[in-house]
Amino acid sequence: MGFTGKVVAVTGGGLGIGRAAALAFGAAGARVAVVDAGREQAEEAANAITRAGGQAVALVADVSSEADVRRVMAAIADRWSGLDVLVNNAGIYFQGDALGTPLAEWDRLLAVNLTGAFLCSREAVRLMGDRGGVIVNVASEAALAGIRGQVAYNVSKSGMLALTRSMAVDGAPAIRVNCVCPGTTETPLVLAAIGRSPDPIAARKALETSRPLGRLGRPEEIARAILFLADDGAGYATGTILSVDGGYTAQ
């Protein structure tokens, strides 16, 4: 896969899957905008790309803020005169069923995970224009299965499937929109959730044994799936939902 000269924006690009994707795009020749709510982690990821010989910029934004998203997209346009690929990866997590989820937590999680993807995609489509481009959404196995005790997260990721399909139809033929559904992956978000459980060792073991491959995913494995769907070699794929979950949703 080659992205030489292409401009790629990765939201949530400072940690976990987003960081792995940003570094992979940089290694493949792309000019990468690492967009993250945390300045330090965005700058660290961008610096890792440049140290490896690539081109990158760190941009700080809350993707749930329309003003922030417009500011970031304008900065990308000013720096590189366009956008070829957007990866909607930014996300937060809250654990709780319907009774245990305060409205404020529900609103915040959907604002970041789903509305953020919508806002970034809308501005990306404007930037891509008639020359086209690719949007890759990062959802979850939770978009495909009702996972106990995380209703807001499940709903936000399921919404990304509808967003993917809707924008794929609306954007064709110039803009392709696809979605990767990772299984539980060794990211800071997942490791923090495991650490909050009463028995973290047992919690991790349960996650591992719940899938046929018997382990958690690695960020680099999900990044490869993202790059595959963004690559011109997958040019006939749009509206595609790709599960990379160790077999969890195959059961």
XYZ file of N, CA and C in Angstrom:
753
model
N 0.839 -1.189 0.000
C 0.000 0.000 0.000
C 0.876 1.241 0.000
N 0.553 2.194 -0.866
C 1.334 3.413 -0.946
C 0.460 4.647 -0.838
N 0.884 5.582 -0.010
C 0.133 6.823 0.172
C 1.027 8.033 -0.045
N 2.079 7.866 -0.840
C 3.038 8.933 -1.055
C 2.349 10.193 -1.564
N 2.569 11.279 -0.849
C 2.019 12.560 -1.252
C 0.595 12.814 -0.829
N -0.085 11.799 -0.308
C -1.469 11.980 0.106
C -1.538 12.612 1.499
N -2.623 13.338 1.726
C -2.844 13.994 3.009
C -3.873 13.194 3.788
N -3.487 12.801 5.003
C -4.319 11.933 5.839
C -4.518 12.593 7.192
N -5.756 12.635 7.654
C -6.061 13.112 9.012
C -6.570 11.945 9.843
N -6.007 11.777 11.024
C -6.414 10.702 11.930
C -6.865 11.335 13.234
N -8.148 11.199 13.566
C -8.618 11.723 14.849
C -8.343 10.691 15.946
N -8.134 11.184 17.150
C -7.698 10.277 18.209
C -6.366 9.665 17.841
N -5.552 10.442 17.142
C -4.309 9.906 16.573
C -3.141 9.851 17.531
N -3.354 10.253 18.780
C -2.249 10.283 19.716
C -2.014 9.008 20.480
N -3.014 8.124 20.522
C -2.906 6.912 21.329
C -3.539 5.722 20.615
N -3.140 4.528 21.032
C -3.820 3.301 20.634
C -3.909 3.070 19.142
N -5.099 2.704 18.682
C -5.314 2.404 17.271
C -5.027 3.625 16.406
N -5.445 4.802 16.864
C -5.209 6.010 16.088
C -3.726 6.284 15.892
N -2.952 6.130 16.944
C -1.507 6.340 16.844
C -0.888 5.331 15.890
N -1.287 4.070 16.018
C -0.744 3.037 15.132
C -1.073 3.336 13.682
N -2.297 3.810 13.425
C -2.696 4.149 12.063
C -1.911 5.349 11.545
N -1.767 6.370 12.379
C -1.017 7.559 11.964
C 0.414 7.196 11.598
N 1.063 6.374 12.421
C 2.438 5.969 12.122
C 2.515 5.125 10.862
N 1.524 4.266 10.656
C 1.526 3.422 9.461
C 1.337 4.252 8.197
N 0.439 5.233 8.241
C 0.272 6.122 7.087
C 1.555 6.901 6.822
N 2.188 7.393 7.903
C 3.436 8.117 7.732
C 4.512 7.263 7.089
N 4.602 5.998 7.520
C 5.594 5.084 6.961
C 5.304 4.778 5.501
N 4.036 4.891 5.102
C 3.645 4.616 3.719
C 3.732 5.857 2.833
N 4.261 6.959 3.374
C 4.521 8.131 2.560
C 3.521 9.254 2.663
N 2.505 9.096 3.495
C 1.482 10.132 3.618
C 1.972 11.309 4.453
N 1.338 12.440 4.235
C 1.486 13.597 5.109
C 0.343 13.505 6.113
N 0.676 13.413 7.374
C -0.309 13.010 8.387
C -0.612 14.144 9.358
N -1.904 14.441 9.506
C -2.374 15.343 10.552
C -2.844 14.482 11.716
N -2.120 14.554 12.825
C -2.477 13.814 14.022
C -3.391 14.709 14.859
N -4.668 14.386 14.869
C -5.667 15.198 15.562
C -6.030 14.506 16.866
N -5.915 15.227 17.977
C -6.190 14.606 19.270
C -6.587 15.685 20.266
N -7.349 15.286 21.268
C -7.728 16.226 22.323
C -6.562 16.546 23.253
N -5.563 15.665 23.289
C -4.391 15.867 24.142
C -3.204 16.363 23.346
N -2.728 17.543 23.678
C -1.612 18.127 22.922
C -0.348 17.276 23.003
N -0.001 16.825 24.207
C 1.253 16.091 24.390
C 1.271 14.802 23.577
N 0.175 14.053 23.620
C 0.164 12.784 22.882
C 0.092 13.009 21.376
N -0.581 14.064 20.937
C -0.601 14.377 19.505
C 0.791 14.731 19.016
N 1.494 15.553 19.799
C 2.838 15.965 19.397
C 3.807 14.793 19.424
N 3.663 13.906 20.392
C 4.552 12.735 20.459
C 4.382 11.861 19.224
N 3.135 11.620 18.821
C 2.888 10.785 17.642
C 3.407 11.460 16.378
N 3.156 12.762 16.240
C 3.645 13.490 15.062
C 5.172 13.476 15.021
N 5.801 13.655 16.172
C 7.259 13.628 16.216
C 7.807 12.251 15.863
N 7.102 11.197 16.262
C 7.548 9.844 15.909
C 7.529 9.650 14.395
N 6.548 10.224 13.739
C 6.475 10.130 12.269
C 7.632 10.893 11.631
N 7.874 12.114 12.098
C 8.939 12.909 11.493
C 10.318 12.325 11.777
N 10.494 11.746 12.963
C 11.782 11.105 13.261
C 12.065 9.944 12.322
N 11.000 9.312 11.853
C 11.150 8.185 10.923
C 11.269 8.647 9.474
N 11.311 9.961 9.265
C 11.496 10.483 7.914
C 10.220 10.926 7.225
N 9.088 10.898 7.932
C 7.819 11.291 7.338
C 7.476 12.742 7.618
N 6.271 13.118 7.166
C 5.768 14.470 7.386
C 4.510 14.390 8.250
N 4.453 15.204 9.285
C 3.300 15.162 10.173
C 3.147 16.474 10.909
N 1.917 16.744 11.336
C 1.625 17.902 12.164
C 0.662 17.462 13.259
N 0.835 18.010 14.450
C -0.070 17.725 15.570
C -1.092 18.853 15.663
N -2.365 18.484 15.719
C -3.452 19.446 15.824
C -4.348 19.056 16.989
N -4.636 20.008 17.858
C -5.430 19.736 19.054
C -6.874 20.139 18.808
N -7.802 19.224 19.098
C -9.217 19.515 18.885
C -10.089 18.568 19.686
N -11.240 19.082 20.086
C -12.342 18.275 20.607
C -13.261 18.035 19.418
N -13.339 16.797 18.953
C -14.088 16.530 17.725
C -15.589 16.757 17.882
N -16.067 16.873 19.116
C -17.488 17.156 19.311
C -17.808 18.642 19.155
N -16.779 19.462 18.991
C -16.945 20.902 18.812
C -16.891 21.249 17.333
N -17.978 21.783 16.807
C -18.021 22.166 15.399
C -16.940 23.197 15.078
N -16.722 24.132 15.983
C -15.708 25.160 15.759
C -14.308 24.556 15.711
N -14.023 23.621 16.626
C -12.715 22.961 16.633
C -12.483 22.190 15.343
N -13.490 21.461 14.909
C -13.345 20.647 13.696
C -13.090 21.539 12.487
N -13.831 22.620 12.377
C -13.620 23.526 11.245
C -12.233 24.160 11.286
N -11.781 24.518 12.487
C -10.447 25.098 12.631
C -9.359 24.125 12.196
N -9.490 22.867 12.605
C -8.493 21.853 12.267
C -8.485 21.580 10.767
N -9.660 21.441 10.174
C -9.710 21.169 8.740
C -9.163 22.348 7.935
N -9.418 23.569 8.408
C -8.861 24.739 7.735
C -7.337 24.742 7.836
N -6.802 24.314 8.993
C -5.356 24.255 9.169
C -4.729 23.234 8.227
N -5.410 22.098 8.040
C -4.912 21.084 7.109
C -4.920 21.629 5.690
N -5.995 22.301 5.311
C -6.091 22.869 3.960
C -5.019 23.930 3.734
N -4.767 24.759 4.750
C -3.748 25.796 4.615
C -2.354 25.193 4.471
N -2.119 24.106 5.195
C -0.781 23.516 5.193
C -0.518 22.677 3.954
N -1.526 21.886 3.540
C -1.296 20.913 2.464
C -2.283 21.008 1.304
N -3.122 22.023 1.325
C -4.018 22.325 0.199
C -5.055 21.252 -0.103
N -5.441 20.464 0.878
C -6.483 19.477 0.630
C -6.433 18.334 1.617
N -7.260 17.357 1.354
C -7.337 16.161 2.207
C -7.737 14.977 1.344
N -7.026 13.864 1.518
C -7.313 12.657 0.740
C -7.970 11.567 1.568
N -7.594 11.459 2.843
C -8.106 10.390 3.696
C -8.413 10.952 5.084
N -9.578 10.607 5.586
C -9.927 10.900 6.978
C -10.173 9.599 7.710
N -9.565 9.436 8.879
C -9.827 8.292 9.741
C -10.519 8.810 10.995
N -11.790 8.446 11.157
C -12.550 8.827 12.342
C -12.339 7.788 13.432
N -11.363 8.062 14.291
C -11.003 7.092 15.329
C -11.247 7.611 16.741
N -11.412 8.913 16.918
C -11.554 9.481 18.264
C -12.742 8.857 18.986
N -12.536 8.478 20.230
C -13.618 7.865 20.985
C -13.340 7.856 22.476
N -14.418 7.844 23.257
C -14.336 7.718 24.705
C -15.243 6.563 25.134
N -15.184 6.216 26.399
C -15.888 5.024 26.872
C -16.539 5.311 28.225
N -17.721 4.756 28.400
C -18.380 4.788 29.712
C -19.037 3.436 29.942
N -18.847 2.897 31.132
C -19.392 1.589 31.461
C -20.677 1.766 32.257
N -21.754 1.164 31.766
C -23.016 1.249 32.477
C -24.173 0.810 31.604
N -25.176 0.163 32.227
C -26.387 -0.179 31.487
C -27.304 1.037 31.451
N -28.537 0.851 30.939
C -29.437 1.996 30.779
C -29.739 2.666 32.118
N -29.904 1.869 33.180
C -30.207 2.441 34.481
C -28.999 3.108 35.123
N -27.826 2.656 34.756
C -26.610 3.165 35.392
C -25.853 4.191 34.572
N -26.471 4.705 33.527
C -25.812 5.689 32.669
C -26.474 7.056 32.828
N -25.837 7.993 33.496
C -26.400 9.344 33.621
C -26.536 9.999 32.247
N -27.525 10.851 32.103
C -27.759 11.516 30.824
C -26.534 12.294 30.368
N -25.831 12.913 31.308
C -24.647 13.689 30.934
C -23.578 12.800 30.304
N -23.403 11.583 30.826
C -22.430 10.653 30.257
C -22.873 10.171 28.880
N -24.176 9.887 28.753
C -24.734 9.486 27.459
C -24.482 10.572 26.404
N -24.825 11.812 26.762
C -24.685 12.913 25.817
C -23.232 13.122 25.413
N -22.323 13.083 26.381
C -20.912 13.318 26.088
C -20.343 12.213 25.211
N -20.678 10.963 25.505
C -20.123 9.855 24.734
C -20.616 9.895 23.287
N -21.898 10.118 23.087
C -22.398 10.195 21.712
C -21.867 11.422 20.982
N -21.657 12.511 21.733
C -21.122 13.722 21.112
C -19.730 13.481 20.538
N -18.887 12.763 21.279
C -17.530 12.490 20.812
C -17.519 11.374 19.774
N -18.102 10.233 20.125
C -17.956 9.045 19.290
C -18.716 9.117 17.973
N -19.919 9.679 18.006
C -20.769 9.669 16.814
C -20.894 11.050 16.169
N -21.271 12.048 16.946
C -21.374 13.392 16.369
C -20.009 13.874 15.896
N -18.955 13.528 16.631
C -17.613 13.900 16.210
C -17.261 13.326 14.848
N -17.623 12.070 14.616
C -17.362 11.454 13.314
C -18.162 12.153 12.218
N -19.404 12.524 12.530
C -20.231 13.250 11.566
C -19.620 14.604 11.229
N -19.232 15.363 12.252
C -18.681 16.694 12.010
C -17.388 16.625 11.188
N -16.504 15.703 11.561
C -15.245 15.567 10.825
C -15.492 15.111 9.387
N -16.427 14.180 9.205
C -16.725 13.691 7.861
C -17.315 14.795 6.996
N -18.206 15.584 7.560
C -18.830 16.665 6.796
C -17.784 17.656 6.294
N -16.860 18.045 7.183
C -15.824 18.983 6.763
C -14.837 18.334 5.796
N -14.578 17.034 5.981
C -13.680 16.333 5.070
C -14.261 16.282 3.663
N -15.554 16.022 3.564
C -16.204 15.982 2.246
C -16.071 17.339 1.551
N -16.213 18.408 2.313
C -16.053 19.737 1.729
C -14.633 19.947 1.215
N -13.653 19.464 1.977
C -12.260 19.610 1.566
C -11.920 18.728 0.363
N -12.427 17.516 0.381
C -12.119 16.577 -0.706
C -12.719 17.038 -2.023
N -13.931 17.552 -1.971
C -14.566 18.088 -3.166
C -14.692 17.075 -4.279
N -14.649 17.569 -5.510
C -14.863 16.711 -6.674
C -13.717 15.747 -6.918
N -12.529 16.073 -6.377
C -11.391 15.168 -6.613
C -11.518 13.890 -5.796
N -12.377 13.926 -4.774
C -12.695 12.711 -4.023
C -11.710 12.384 -2.930
N -11.966 11.271 -2.282
C -11.131 10.823 -1.182
C -11.769 9.639 -0.486
N -11.252 9.318 0.673
C -11.709 8.148 1.424
C -11.898 8.527 2.888
N -12.986 8.058 3.464
C -13.214 8.169 4.903
C -13.265 6.755 5.477
N -12.511 6.519 6.527
C -12.558 5.237 7.225
C -12.995 5.493 8.661
N -14.131 4.941 9.032
C -14.627 5.050 10.398
C -14.143 3.865 11.225
N -13.807 4.111 12.470
C -13.395 3.040 13.379
C -14.522 2.840 14.383
N -15.257 1.761 14.224
C -16.371 1.442 15.126
C -15.881 0.437 16.163
N -16.512 -0.724 16.229
C -16.170 -1.689 17.280
C -16.979 -2.963 17.055
N -16.518 -4.050 17.667
C -17.361 -5.240 17.723
C -18.669 -4.932 18.447
N -18.655 -3.885 19.291
C -19.856 -3.470 20.006
C -20.902 -2.868 19.078
N -20.521 -2.579 17.838
C -21.497 -2.124 16.846
C -22.307 -3.281 16.291
N -21.798 -4.486 16.457
C -22.389 -5.671 15.829
C -22.995 -6.636 16.838
N -22.698 -6.443 18.110
C -23.212 -7.337 19.151
C -23.549 -6.512 20.388
N -24.620 -6.887 21.064
C -24.994 -6.180 22.285
C -24.128 -6.628 23.441
N -23.112 -5.846 23.756
C -22.193 -6.199 24.836
C -22.724 -5.643 26.150
N -22.774 -6.484 27.130
C -23.384 -6.146 28.414
C -22.688 -4.968 29.102
N -23.507 -4.079 29.666
C -22.998 -3.055 30.570
C -22.299 -1.881 29.922
N -22.595 -1.591 28.659
C -21.971 -0.430 28.013
C -22.906 0.118 26.932
N -24.113 0.434 27.355
C -25.164 0.762 26.400
C -24.831 1.984 25.553
N -24.295 3.040 26.155
C -24.005 4.249 25.388
C -22.921 3.990 24.345
N -21.906 3.263 24.730
C -20.824 2.937 23.801
C -21.351 2.082 22.653
N -22.152 1.065 22.973
C -22.734 0.208 21.935
C -23.525 1.033 20.924
N -24.357 1.936 21.434
C -25.197 2.748 20.557
C -24.342 3.673 19.692
N -23.329 4.275 20.284
C -22.488 5.195 19.510
C -21.787 4.468 18.369
N -21.315 3.266 18.630
C -20.593 2.531 17.586
C -21.551 1.935 16.547
N -22.738 1.537 16.964
C -23.734 1.084 15.990
C -24.123 2.219 15.063
N -24.210 3.428 15.615
C -24.531 4.589 14.799
C -23.500 4.842 13.713
N -22.258 4.486 13.979
C -21.217 4.685 12.974
C -21.412 3.786 11.764
N -22.060 2.639 11.955
C -22.356 1.782 10.804
C -23.352 2.470 9.880
N -24.397 3.056 10.453
C -25.390 3.775 9.644
C -24.762 5.006 8.994
N -23.894 5.700 9.732
C -23.202 6.849 9.156
C -22.346 6.419 7.969
N -21.647 5.312 8.118
C -20.808 4.794 7.038
C -21.626 4.500 5.800
N -22.692 3.738 5.960
C -23.496 3.346 4.801
C -24.159 4.559 4.155
N -24.683 5.457 4.972
C -25.359 6.634 4.432
C -24.397 7.511 3.642
N -23.211 7.768 4.216
C -22.259 8.629 3.523
C -21.626 7.947 2.323
N -21.548 6.612 2.354
C -21.043 5.892 1.187
C -21.977 6.076 -0.003
N -23.269 6.006 0.251
C -24.251 6.189 -0.819
C -24.255 7.639 -1.294
N -24.239 8.567 -0.347
C -24.281 9.982 -0.703
C -23.000 10.450 -1.385
N -21.867 9.884 -0.997
C -20.585 10.369 -1.507
C -20.140 9.756 -2.812
N -20.733 8.641 -3.207
C -20.309 7.954 -4.425
C -20.610 8.804 -5.664
N -19.782 8.694 -6.695
C -18.596 7.833 -6.791
C -17.295 8.481 -6.329
N -17.326 9.766 -5.991
C -16.066 10.460 -5.715
C -15.458 10.074 -4.379
N -16.310 9.859 -3.372
C -15.806 9.626 -2.017
C -16.251 8.259 -1.523
N -15.272 7.448 -1.135
C -15.567 6.139 -0.554
C -15.586 6.257 0.964
N -16.516 5.540 1.584
C -16.636 5.559 3.047
C -16.761 4.130 3.538
N -15.836 3.716 4.380
C -15.817 2.357 4.901
C -15.636 2.368 6.414
N -15.779 1.198 7.015
C -15.734 1.117 8.476
C -15.009 -0.147 8.916
N -14.131 0.009 9.886
C -13.456 -1.112 10.534
C -14.085 -1.307 11.909
N -14.397 -2.555 12.247
C -14.949 -2.891 13.563
C -13.926 -3.716 14.337
N -13.061 -3.064 15.112
C -12.058 -3.820 15.868
C -12.699 -4.589 17.019
N -12.111 -5.728 17.312
C -12.419 -6.401 18.557
C -11.633 -5.747 19.679
N -11.780 -6.251 20.880
C -11.084 -5.670 22.023
C -9.576 -5.695 21.771
N -8.972 -4.529 21.827
C -7.582 -4.334 21.431
C -6.802 -3.714 22.584
N -5.546 -4.015 22.661
C -4.692 -3.506 23.732
C -4.399 -2.022 23.525
N -5.368 -1.197 23.875
C -5.227 0.250 23.800
C -5.314 0.832 25.208
N -4.878 2.069 25.412
C -5.013 2.684 26.734
C -6.453 2.695 27.240
N -7.426 2.916 26.336
C -8.835 2.935 26.740
C -9.259 1.579 27.290
N -8.904 0.506 26.588
C -9.278 -0.845 27.018
C -8.531 -1.233 28.292
N -7.248 -0.953 28.342
C -6.468 -1.318 29.522
C -6.946 -0.570 30.762
N -7.399 0.686 30.580
C -7.944 1.439 31.713
C -9.237 0.812 32.211
N -10.085 0.363 31.268
C -11.341 -0.281 31.652
C -11.074 -1.586 32.398
N -10.095 -2.352 31.925
C -9.725 -3.589 32.617
C -9.220 -3.274 34.025
N -8.415 -2.220 34.131
C -7.847 -1.853 35.419
C -8.871 -1.404 36.439
N -10.025 -0.934 35.975
C -11.073 -0.499 36.901
C -11.921 -1.645 37.428
N -11.765 -2.829 36.876
C -12.561 -3.976 37.307
C -12.064 -4.488 38.658
N -12.919 -5.153 39.417
C -12.503 -5.670 40.735
C -11.341 -6.646 40.649
N -11.276 -7.414 39.555
C -10.195 -8.378 39.369
C -9.663 -8.225 37.943
N -8.696 -7.323 37.723
C -8.214 -7.055 36.370
C -7.681 -8.279 35.634
N -7.014 -9.179 36.350
C -6.469 -10.379 35.691
C -7.601 -11.244 35.150
N -8.630 -11.443 35.973
C -9.778 -12.242 35.523
C -10.536 -11.531 34.418
N -10.621 -10.206 34.493
C -11.334 -9.447 33.463
C -10.643 -9.576 32.117
N -9.316 -9.484 32.108
C -8.580 -9.637 30.852
C -8.731 -11.051 30.310
N -8.636 -12.030 31.188
C -8.760 -13.417 30.755
C -10.130 -13.666 30.128
N -11.167 -13.082 30.694
C -12.507 -13.258 30.141
C -12.611 -12.654 28.750
N -11.987 -11.508 28.551
C -11.996 -10.884 27.231
C -11.245 -11.744 26.216
N -10.130 -12.296 26.643
C -9.325 -13.121 25.731
C -10.045 -14.406 25.345
N -10.635 -15.080 26.317
C -11.248 -16.382 26.053
C -12.613 -16.273 25.394
N -13.164 -15.058 25.293
C -14.468 -14.881 24.664
C -14.382 -14.880 23.144
N -13.181 -14.971 22.601
C -13.012 -14.931 21.144
C -12.179 -16.120 20.682
N -12.482 -16.662 19.518
C -11.803 -17.876 19.058
C -10.279 -17.778 19.008
N -9.725 -16.623 18.682
C -8.271 -16.518 18.620
C -7.625 -16.459 19.998
N -8.410 -16.295 21.053
C -7.913 -16.418 22.410
C -6.984 -15.325 22.887
N -7.053 -14.148 22.290
C -6.190 -13.045 22.718
C -6.830 -11.724 22.336
N -6.274 -10.632 22.872
C -6.681 -9.302 22.462
C -5.967 -8.917 21.171
N -6.549 -7.974 20.478
C -5.911 -7.488 19.266
C -4.769 -6.540 19.577
N -3.945 -6.280 18.564
C -2.869 -5.306 18.678
C -3.201 -4.095 17.815
N -2.905 -2.893 18.272
C -3.231 -1.706 17.486
C -2.723 -1.760 16.049
N -1.540 -2.331 15.859
C -0.958 -2.394 14.522
C -1.795 -3.262 13.580
N -2.464 -4.269 14.129
C -3.313 -5.132 13.297
C -4.541 -4.368 12.798
N -5.097 -3.535 13.649
C -6.249 -2.737 13.238
C -5.802 -1.665 12.251
N -4.628 -1.099 12.474
C -4.108 -0.082 11.562
C -3.972 -0.629 10.143
N -3.531 -1.866 10.017
C -3.382 -2.451 8.673
C -4.726 -2.554 7.966
N -5.776 -2.865 8.722
C -7.117 -2.937 8.124
C -7.582 -1.553 7.677
N -7.279 -0.533 8.464
C -7.631 0.840 8.107
C -6.929 1.241 6.815
N -5.634 0.976 6.734
C -4.895 1.333 5.525
C -5.396 0.564 4.311
N -5.767 -0.682 4.499
C -6.303 -1.468 3.385
C -7.543 -0.800 2.789
N -8.479 -0.394 3.645
C -9.716 0.206 3.154
C -9.485 1.600 2.584
N -8.438 2.276 3.021
C -8.130 3.610 2.506
C -7.359 3.576 1.200
N -6.741 2.458 0.895
C -5.856 2.345 -0.256
C -6.647 2.287 -1.564
N -6.060 2.835 -2.614
C -6.695 2.787 -3.929
C -6.884 1.358 -4.423
N -6.075 0.443 -3.907
C -6.221 -0.954 -4.294
C -7.529 -1.568 -3.855
N -8.187 -0.938 -2.875
C -9.513 -1.375 -2.428
C -10.583 -0.444 -2.991
N -10.331 0.060 -4.189
C -11.170 1.091 -4.770
C -12.604 0.702 -5.048
N -12.923 -0.593 -5.034
C -14.308 -1.021 -5.262
C -15.067 -1.187 -3.950
N -14.404 -0.910 -2.838
C -15.030 -1.067 -1.524
C -15.557 0.275 -1.034
N -16.866 0.366 -0.877
C -17.471 1.497 -0.196
C -18.726 1.020 0.513
N -18.986 1.579 1.684
C -20.065 1.066 2.526
C -19.714 -0.259 3.173
N -18.430 -0.612 3.142
C -17.962 -1.896 3.661
C -17.769 -1.838 5.176
N -18.209 -2.895 5.853
C -18.000 -3.042 7.292
C -17.059 -4.223 7.492
N -15.854 -3.960 7.964
C -14.815 -4.993 8.095
C -14.568 -5.300 9.567
N -14.881 -6.529 9.973
C -14.640 -6.962 11.349
C -13.217 -7.479 11.498
N -12.524 -6.982 12.506
C -11.178 -7.470 12.841
C -11.199 -7.702 14.345
N -11.796 -8.823 14.751
C -12.165 -9.001 16.161
C -11.798 -10.365 16.751
N -10.840 -11.043 16.120
C -10.438 -12.337 16.653
C -11.519 -13.391 16.601
N -12.532 -13.169 15.779
C -13.620 -14.130 15.624
C -14.792 -13.931 16.556
N -14.781 -12.826 17.342
C -15.821 -12.618 18.353
C -17.224 -12.642 17.752
N -17.428 -11.892 16.657
C -18.779 -11.796 16.096
C -19.085 -12.930 15.115
N -18.132 -13.854 14.934
C -18.398 -15.027 14.095
C -19.110 -16.116 14.866
N -19.209 -15.969 16.177
C -19.760 -17.035 17.018
C -21.290 -17.008 17.002
